[in-house]
């Protein structure tokens, strides 16, 4: 019997197990109730008393060897199965957050402006941010050394001839040079002014210019266009106020104000009582406007006797602040995700 056990020990060691089926065969043959080892334990009764001890020990050794092999092979096969199937699913783990970006509020408002004007027949024109003095100033009827040039603190690039555009009005000039009336376009874009950064001003900001040139365009058309725009963007009760003003390239000229309380003129909802935006007046200036100056039309080869036009330029930051009740313009450029996440569009 001892020889048989020794033979079986060798057999167990040599038994090749490379899959589940072989593992099961191994179990059935050696470990199961009807397996070889159990049968040998039964046979132990018939062994002469003096050999019982040593045969018993050998038999236990055989049993342990079989069990050990079963255990280690089971673990080995499980590990291999897991590795090939990837990580096991743990349904108790918290979900991985789906981090979607959001569209910047300025971009959202920019797109909305394009949409509102698009519906009333304005297309979108673009122009460069690095501009010549001619397109930014001279063609717009800013005479040399005229104090109006100092209304806009300019960043010059190359002497006094090349500069960062101080407004989007440069695109008016470029457009009127390449296209004859009728012209009906808006021109959103980034502009630069050498100003101290505060809650109300920044050295880099955005404007949207509008230009309509055709026969018989009047100031009434300008007013109605901007009334329509304000009501579409801010709601039907929004108040718009035109204040006489001066720009070299428009005559007459008017500043455009929006009620700070939006639908409650005279109230100060946007500033929240701090008055740091409307200065307590209840009105916020969002841009300038007017009838295109005859000199500007002439500078671009358009006959002012035949055509008239209106133009406006508005600050996109200001408009966005009004729309979303944002009290500090610096928030737009700080990239604070807690601020930006509030403008989820989905
Ligand atoms: N370009 C002017 C500004 O930046 C705004 C404006 C545009 C005024 C068009 C009148 C007409 O202040």
Short mmCIF file of C-alpha atoms and ligand atoms in Angstrom, two decimals:
data_model
loop_
_atom_site.label_atom_id
_atom_site.label_comp_id
_atom_site.label_asym_id
_atom_site.label_seq_id
_atom_site.Cartn_x
_atom_site.Cartn_y
_atom_site.Cartn_z
CA UNK A 1 0.00 0.00 0.00
CA UNK A 2 2.86 2.34 0.78
CA UNK A 3 4.16 1.90 -2.74
CA UNK A 4 0.75 2.72 -4.19
CA UNK A 5 0.56 5.88 -2.12
CA UNK A 6 4.03 6.93 -3.26
CA UNK A 7 3.05 6.25 -6.86
CA UNK A 8 -0.08 8.40 -6.39
CA UNK A 9 1.98 11.22 -4.90
CA UNK A 10 4.03 11.29 -8.09
CA UNK A 11 0.87 11.11 -10.16
CA UNK A 12 -0.68 14.09 -8.33
CA UNK A 13 2.43 16.14 -8.83
CA UNK A 14 2.55 15.36 -12.53
CA UNK A 15 -1.20 15.91 -13.17
CA UNK A 16 -1.42 18.72 -15.73
CA UNK A 17 -4.19 21.24 -15.02
CA UNK A 18 -4.57 24.06 -17.51
CA UNK A 19 -8.33 24.60 -17.58
CA UNK A 20 -11.51 24.23 -15.56
CA UNK A 21 -12.33 20.81 -16.98
CA UNK A 22 -8.96 19.35 -16.01
CA UNK A 23 -9.32 20.90 -12.58
CA UNK A 24 -12.66 19.14 -12.15
CA UNK A 25 -11.22 15.84 -13.32
CA UNK A 26 -8.46 16.20 -10.77
CA UNK A 27 -10.95 16.91 -8.02
CA UNK A 28 -13.14 13.96 -8.92
CA UNK A 29 -10.22 11.59 -9.15
CA UNK A 30 -8.43 12.48 -5.91
CA UNK A 31 -10.56 14.51 -3.57
CA UNK A 32 -14.23 13.71 -4.16
CA UNK A 33 -16.00 11.28 -1.80
CA UNK A 34 -15.66 8.53 -4.35
CA UNK A 35 -12.09 9.48 -5.17
CA UNK A 36 -8.88 7.58 -4.68
CA UNK A 37 -7.84 9.15 -1.38
CA UNK A 38 -11.11 8.38 0.38
CA UNK A 39 -10.91 4.83 -0.87
CA UNK A 40 -7.40 4.49 0.56
CA UNK A 41 -8.56 5.81 3.95
CA UNK A 42 -11.20 3.06 3.90
CA UNK A 43 -8.48 0.54 3.14
CA UNK A 44 -6.45 1.72 6.14
CA UNK A 45 -8.64 -0.51 8.33
CA UNK A 46 -7.16 -3.58 6.67
CA UNK A 47 -3.55 -2.53 7.24
CA UNK A 48 -1.74 -4.48 9.99
CA UNK A 49 -1.64 -2.57 13.28
CA UNK A 50 2.15 -2.06 13.31
CA UNK A 51 2.10 -0.36 9.87
CA UNK A 52 -1.01 1.70 10.48
CA UNK A 53 0.86 4.68 11.89
CA UNK A 54 3.33 5.12 9.04
CA UNK A 55 0.77 4.33 6.33
CA UNK A 56 -1.66 6.77 7.97
CA UNK A 57 0.97 9.52 7.95
CA UNK A 58 1.77 8.88 4.30
CA UNK A 59 -1.92 8.91 3.46
CA UNK A 60 -2.36 12.29 5.17
CA UNK A 61 0.56 13.57 3.16
CA UNK A 62 -1.17 12.39 -0.01
CA UNK A 63 -4.42 14.06 0.98
CA UNK A 64 -2.62 17.36 1.75
CA UNK A 65 -0.75 17.26 -1.54
CA UNK A 66 -4.02 16.79 -3.44
CA UNK A 67 -5.77 19.59 -1.53
CA UNK A 68 -2.86 21.99 -1.94
CA UNK A 69 -2.69 21.40 -5.65
CA UNK A 70 -6.45 21.89 -6.00
CA UNK A 71 -6.32 25.17 -4.09
CA UNK A 72 -3.36 26.66 -5.87
CA UNK A 73 -4.60 25.66 -9.32
CA UNK A 74 -8.08 27.06 -8.59
CA UNK A 75 -6.56 30.41 -7.60
CA UNK A 76 -4.28 30.39 -10.62
CA UNK A 77 -7.14 29.77 -13.06
CA UNK A 78 -9.33 32.44 -11.43
CA UNK A 79 -6.56 35.02 -11.65
CA UNK A 80 -6.02 34.22 -15.31
CA UNK A 81 -9.75 34.53 -16.03
CA UNK A 82 -9.90 37.93 -14.30
CA UNK A 83 -6.89 39.25 -16.13
CA UNK A 84 -8.35 38.35 -19.49
CA UNK A 85 -11.78 39.81 -18.63
CA UNK A 86 -10.34 43.09 -17.31
CA UNK A 87 -11.18 44.40 -13.88
CA UNK A 88 -14.17 42.84 -12.19
CA UNK A 89 -17.16 45.16 -11.94
CA UNK A 90 -17.60 46.61 -8.48
CA UNK A 91 -21.16 47.90 -8.42
CA UNK A 92 -20.72 49.48 -5.00
CA UNK A 93 -18.22 52.06 -6.29
CA UNK A 94 -19.50 55.63 -6.81
CA UNK A 95 -19.95 56.51 -10.52
CA UNK A 96 -17.12 58.26 -12.35
CA UNK A 97 -18.37 61.84 -12.82
CA UNK A 98 -19.02 62.82 -16.42
CA UNK A 99 -17.02 66.05 -16.64
CA UNK A 100 -18.55 68.03 -19.50
CA UNK A 101 -17.21 71.50 -20.17
CA UNK A 102 -19.55 74.46 -20.42
CA UNK A 103 -19.71 77.21 -22.99
CA UNK A 104 -18.28 80.47 -21.68
CA UNK A 105 -21.04 83.00 -20.90
CA UNK A 106 -19.48 85.54 -23.27
CA UNK A 107 -19.56 83.00 -26.09
CA UNK A 108 -23.16 82.12 -25.30
CA UNK A 109 -24.19 85.77 -25.44
CA UNK A 110 -22.10 86.35 -28.58
CA UNK A 111 -23.93 83.46 -30.27
CA UNK A 112 -27.31 84.74 -29.11
CA UNK A 113 -26.56 88.22 -30.49
CA UNK A 114 -25.61 86.71 -33.85
CA UNK A 115 -28.86 84.76 -33.82
CA UNK A 116 -31.08 87.76 -32.96
CA UNK A 117 -29.59 89.98 -35.65
CA UNK A 118 -29.44 87.09 -38.10
CA UNK A 119 -33.23 86.81 -37.97
CA UNK A 120 -33.62 90.43 -39.05
CA UNK A 121 -31.24 90.10 -41.95
CA UNK A 122 -27.81 90.95 -40.53
CA UNK A 123 -24.92 88.72 -41.54
CA UNK A 124 -21.63 88.39 -39.64
CA UNK A 125 -18.38 90.04 -40.74
CA UNK A 126 -14.92 89.63 -39.27
CA UNK A 127 -11.79 91.78 -39.23
CA UNK A 128 -8.24 91.79 -37.81
CA UNK A 129 -7.31 92.75 -34.26
CA UNK A 130 -3.99 94.23 -35.39
CA UNK A 131 -5.00 97.22 -37.44
CA UNK A 132 -3.69 100.29 -39.23
CA UNK A 133 -4.27 103.79 -37.91
CA UNK A 134 -6.28 104.45 -41.08
CA UNK A 135 -8.88 101.72 -40.51
CA UNK A 136 -9.13 102.26 -36.76
CA UNK A 137 -9.10 106.07 -36.72
CA UNK A 138 -8.48 108.17 -39.81
CA UNK A 139 -11.08 106.64 -42.13
CA UNK A 140 -13.54 106.88 -39.25
CA UNK A 141 -13.19 110.66 -39.37
CA UNK A 142 -10.79 111.02 -36.44
CA UNK A 143 -8.65 113.98 -37.60
CA UNK A 144 -4.93 113.87 -36.76
CA UNK A 145 -4.20 115.10 -33.26
CA UNK A 146 -7.91 115.32 -32.54
CA UNK A 147 -8.70 114.85 -28.83
CA UNK A 148 -11.22 112.15 -29.78
CA UNK A 149 -8.29 109.80 -30.37
CA UNK A 150 -7.54 110.07 -26.68
CA UNK A 151 -11.05 108.91 -25.79
CA UNK A 152 -9.66 105.47 -26.49
CA UNK A 153 -6.36 104.59 -24.83
CA UNK A 154 -4.59 102.84 -27.63
CA UNK A 155 -1.96 100.09 -27.52
CA UNK A 156 0.44 100.94 -30.35
CA UNK A 157 2.51 98.20 -31.91
CA UNK A 158 4.68 99.89 -34.47
CA UNK A 159 5.21 103.61 -34.05
CA UNK A 160 1.80 105.24 -34.35
CA UNK A 161 0.76 103.46 -37.53
CA UNK A 162 0.01 99.90 -36.40
CA UNK A 163 -2.09 99.29 -33.31
CA UNK A 164 -4.41 96.89 -31.53
CA UNK A 165 -7.88 97.91 -32.60
CA UNK A 166 -9.67 99.93 -29.93
CA UNK A 167 -13.11 99.08 -31.30
CA UNK A 168 -14.78 96.90 -33.90
CA UNK A 169 -15.54 99.96 -36.04
CA UNK A 170 -12.46 99.11 -38.13
CA UNK A 171 -14.54 96.32 -39.72
CA UNK A 172 -17.09 98.92 -40.90
CA UNK A 173 -14.38 100.55 -42.99
CA UNK A 174 -13.09 97.25 -44.37
CA UNK A 175 -16.62 96.14 -45.20
CA UNK A 176 -17.64 99.37 -46.96
CA UNK A 177 -14.46 99.18 -49.03
CA UNK A 178 -15.20 95.72 -50.32
CA UNK A 179 -19.00 95.79 -50.53
CA UNK A 180 -21.37 98.36 -51.95
CA UNK A 181 -24.77 99.05 -50.30
CA UNK A 182 -27.07 97.54 -49.26
CA UNK A 183 -24.93 96.52 -46.32
CA UNK A 184 -26.48 94.94 -43.26
CA UNK A 185 -23.91 93.27 -41.01
CA UNK A 186 -22.84 92.79 -37.44
CA UNK A 187 -19.20 92.45 -36.49
CA UNK A 188 -18.46 90.83 -33.15
CA UNK A 189 -14.85 90.71 -31.98
CA UNK A 190 -12.16 91.35 -29.41
CA UNK A 191 -10.85 94.86 -28.80
CA UNK A 192 -8.05 96.39 -26.71
CA UNK A 193 -7.70 99.53 -24.63
CA UNK A 194 -4.94 100.56 -22.28
CA UNK A 195 -7.17 100.83 -19.24
CA UNK A 196 -6.77 99.84 -15.59
CA UNK A 197 -8.60 96.60 -14.80
CA UNK A 198 -11.56 96.99 -12.45
CA UNK A 199 -15.05 95.57 -11.88
CA UNK A 200 -16.28 97.71 -14.79
CA UNK A 201 -13.35 97.85 -17.21
CA UNK A 202 -10.72 95.61 -18.72
CA UNK A 203 -7.94 96.17 -21.22
CA UNK A 204 -9.22 93.30 -23.38
CA UNK A 205 -12.92 93.04 -24.05
CA UNK A 206 -15.47 92.33 -26.76
CA UNK A 207 -17.74 94.47 -28.84
CA UNK A 208 -20.34 93.84 -31.45
CA UNK A 209 -20.56 96.43 -34.19
CA UNK A 210 -23.61 96.84 -36.40
CA UNK A 211 -23.79 98.59 -39.75
CA UNK A 212 -26.75 99.19 -42.01
CA UNK A 213 -26.20 101.26 -45.15
CA UNK A 214 -28.85 101.64 -47.82
CA UNK A 215 -31.14 104.23 -49.36
CA UNK A 216 -33.30 106.07 -46.81
CA UNK A 217 -31.94 104.51 -43.63
CA UNK A 218 -33.03 106.72 -40.74
CA UNK A 219 -32.42 107.20 -37.03
CA UNK A 220 -35.85 105.65 -36.45
CA UNK A 221 -34.54 102.43 -38.03
CA UNK A 222 -31.60 102.48 -35.63
CA UNK A 223 -33.85 102.91 -32.61
CA UNK A 224 -36.27 100.20 -33.63
CA UNK A 225 -33.44 97.78 -34.38
CA UNK A 226 -31.94 98.26 -30.94
CA UNK A 227 -35.31 98.15 -29.17
CA UNK A 228 -35.96 94.87 -30.90
CA UNK A 229 -32.55 93.55 -29.93
CA UNK A 230 -32.91 94.52 -26.25
CA UNK A 231 -36.34 92.97 -25.95
CA UNK A 232 -35.22 89.76 -27.64
CA UNK A 233 -32.15 89.40 -25.45
CA UNK A 234 -33.33 90.67 -22.08
CA UNK A 235 -37.10 90.27 -22.18
CA UNK A 236 -40.02 92.32 -23.45
CA UNK A 237 -40.14 94.77 -20.52
CA UNK A 238 -36.55 95.92 -20.88
CA UNK A 239 -36.10 99.66 -21.13
CA UNK A 240 -33.68 101.23 -23.58
CA UNK A 241 -32.60 104.85 -23.38
CA UNK A 242 -30.75 106.88 -26.05
CA UNK A 243 -28.56 109.68 -24.75
CA UNK A 244 -27.06 112.35 -27.06
CA UNK A 245 -23.34 111.77 -27.44
CA UNK A 246 -20.38 112.33 -29.68
CA UNK A 247 -18.40 110.02 -31.94
CA UNK A 248 -16.37 111.37 -34.86
CA UNK A 249 -17.79 108.72 -37.20
CA UNK A 250 -21.50 109.24 -36.52
CA UNK A 251 -23.71 112.30 -36.64
CA UNK A 252 -25.99 112.54 -34.76
CA UNK A 253 -24.68 110.15 -32.12
CA UNK A 254 -26.29 108.53 -29.11
CA UNK A 255 -25.20 106.38 -26.27
CA UNK A 256 -27.34 103.29 -25.61
CA UNK A 257 -28.41 102.60 -22.02
CA UNK A 258 -30.26 99.59 -20.63
CA UNK A 259 -32.24 99.73 -17.40
CA UNK A 260 -30.08 98.34 -14.59
CA UNK A 261 -33.14 96.69 -13.08
CA UNK A 262 -33.94 95.40 -16.59
CA UNK A 263 -37.71 95.54 -16.36
CA UNK A 264 -37.78 98.00 -13.47
CA UNK A 265 -36.17 101.24 -14.68
CA UNK A 266 -34.69 103.34 -11.95
CA UNK A 267 -34.06 100.31 -9.75
CA UNK A 268 -30.63 98.89 -9.27
CA UNK A 269 -30.97 95.13 -9.57
CA UNK A 270 -27.71 94.44 -11.32
CA UNK A 271 -25.48 96.27 -8.86
CA UNK A 272 -27.41 94.83 -5.91
CA UNK A 273 -27.31 98.18 -4.15
CA UNK A 274 -23.53 98.48 -4.44
CA UNK A 275 -24.02 100.95 -7.31
CA UNK A 276 -20.60 100.09 -8.68
CA UNK A 277 -21.93 99.41 -12.16
CA UNK A 278 -24.76 101.86 -12.78
CA UNK A 279 -23.37 104.37 -10.26
CA UNK A 280 -26.81 104.63 -8.73
CA UNK A 281 -28.47 105.93 -11.88
CA UNK A 282 -30.46 102.77 -12.62
CA UNK A 283 -29.06 102.72 -16.16
CA UNK A 284 -26.07 100.92 -17.65
CA UNK A 285 -24.38 102.08 -20.80
CA UNK A 286 -23.93 99.24 -23.27
CA UNK A 287 -22.59 101.09 -26.29
CA UNK A 288 -22.68 103.89 -28.76
CA UNK A 289 -24.59 104.47 -31.96
CA UNK A 290 -25.53 107.01 -34.57
CA UNK A 291 -25.95 107.83 -38.23
CA UNK A 292 -22.82 107.10 -40.25
CA UNK A 293 -20.99 110.39 -40.86
CA UNK A 294 -20.98 111.45 -44.54
CA UNK A 295 -17.17 111.76 -44.40
CA UNK A 296 -16.91 108.07 -43.44
CA UNK A 297 -19.11 107.02 -46.36
CA UNK A 298 -17.00 109.15 -48.66
CA UNK A 299 -13.75 107.72 -47.29
CA UNK A 300 -15.05 104.31 -48.34
CA UNK A 301 -16.23 105.36 -51.79
CA UNK A 302 -19.95 105.48 -50.99
CA UNK A 303 -21.94 108.51 -52.12
CA UNK A 304 -23.53 110.14 -49.03
CA UNK A 305 -26.05 111.89 -51.26
CA UNK A 306 -27.42 108.55 -52.36
CA UNK A 307 -26.99 106.41 -49.26
CA UNK A 308 -27.38 106.83 -45.53
CA UNK A 309 -26.61 104.40 -42.77
CA UNK A 310 -26.66 103.73 -39.07
CA UNK A 311 -23.99 102.11 -36.93
CA UNK A 312 -23.77 100.90 -33.37
CA UNK A 313 -21.13 99.28 -31.19
CA UNK A 314 -21.95 97.50 -27.95
CA UNK A 315 -19.87 95.83 -25.23
CA UNK A 316 -20.50 92.09 -25.04
CA UNK A 317 -19.21 91.95 -21.44
CA UNK A 318 -21.67 94.64 -20.38
CA UNK A 319 -24.53 92.86 -22.09
CA UNK A 320 -23.57 89.55 -20.46
CA UNK A 321 -23.33 91.20 -17.04
CA UNK A 322 -26.81 92.60 -17.46
CA UNK A 323 -28.24 89.36 -18.72
CA UNK A 324 -26.85 87.20 -15.94
CA UNK A 325 -26.60 89.80 -13.17
CA UNK A 326 -22.81 89.47 -12.95
CA UNK A 327 -21.32 92.19 -10.80
CA UNK A 328 -17.65 92.00 -11.67
CA UNK A 329 -16.26 91.89 -15.18
CA UNK A 330 -13.02 90.27 -14.01
CA UNK A 331 -14.89 87.01 -13.43
CA UNK A 332 -14.94 86.46 -17.19
CA UNK A 333 -11.20 86.02 -17.39
CA UNK A 334 -10.39 84.34 -14.07
CA UNK A 335 -11.32 80.85 -15.28
CA UNK A 336 -12.90 79.96 -11.95
CA UNK A 337 -14.79 76.76 -12.71
CA UNK A 338 -17.29 77.43 -9.93
CA UNK A 339 -18.31 80.56 -11.81
CA UNK A 340 -18.19 79.00 -15.29
CA UNK A 341 -20.19 75.90 -14.29
CA UNK A 342 -23.21 78.11 -13.60
CA UNK A 343 -23.57 78.63 -17.33
CA UNK A 344 -24.29 75.06 -18.27
CA UNK A 345 -26.28 74.97 -21.46
CA UNK A 346 -27.48 71.37 -21.39
N1 LIG B 1 -16.82 102.45 -31.65
C1 LIG B 1 -17.51 103.11 -30.57
C2 LIG B 1 -16.82 102.77 -29.25
O1 LIG B 1 -16.09 101.85 -29.19
C3 LIG B 1 -18.94 102.68 -30.48
C4 LIG B 1 -19.74 103.06 -31.67
C5 LIG B 1 -19.87 102.23 -32.77
C6 LIG B 1 -20.39 104.29 -31.72
C7 LIG B 1 -20.62 102.58 -33.86
C8 LIG B 1 -21.15 104.66 -32.80
C9 LIG B 1 -21.27 103.77 -33.86
O2 LIG B 1 -16.99 103.45 -28.27
#
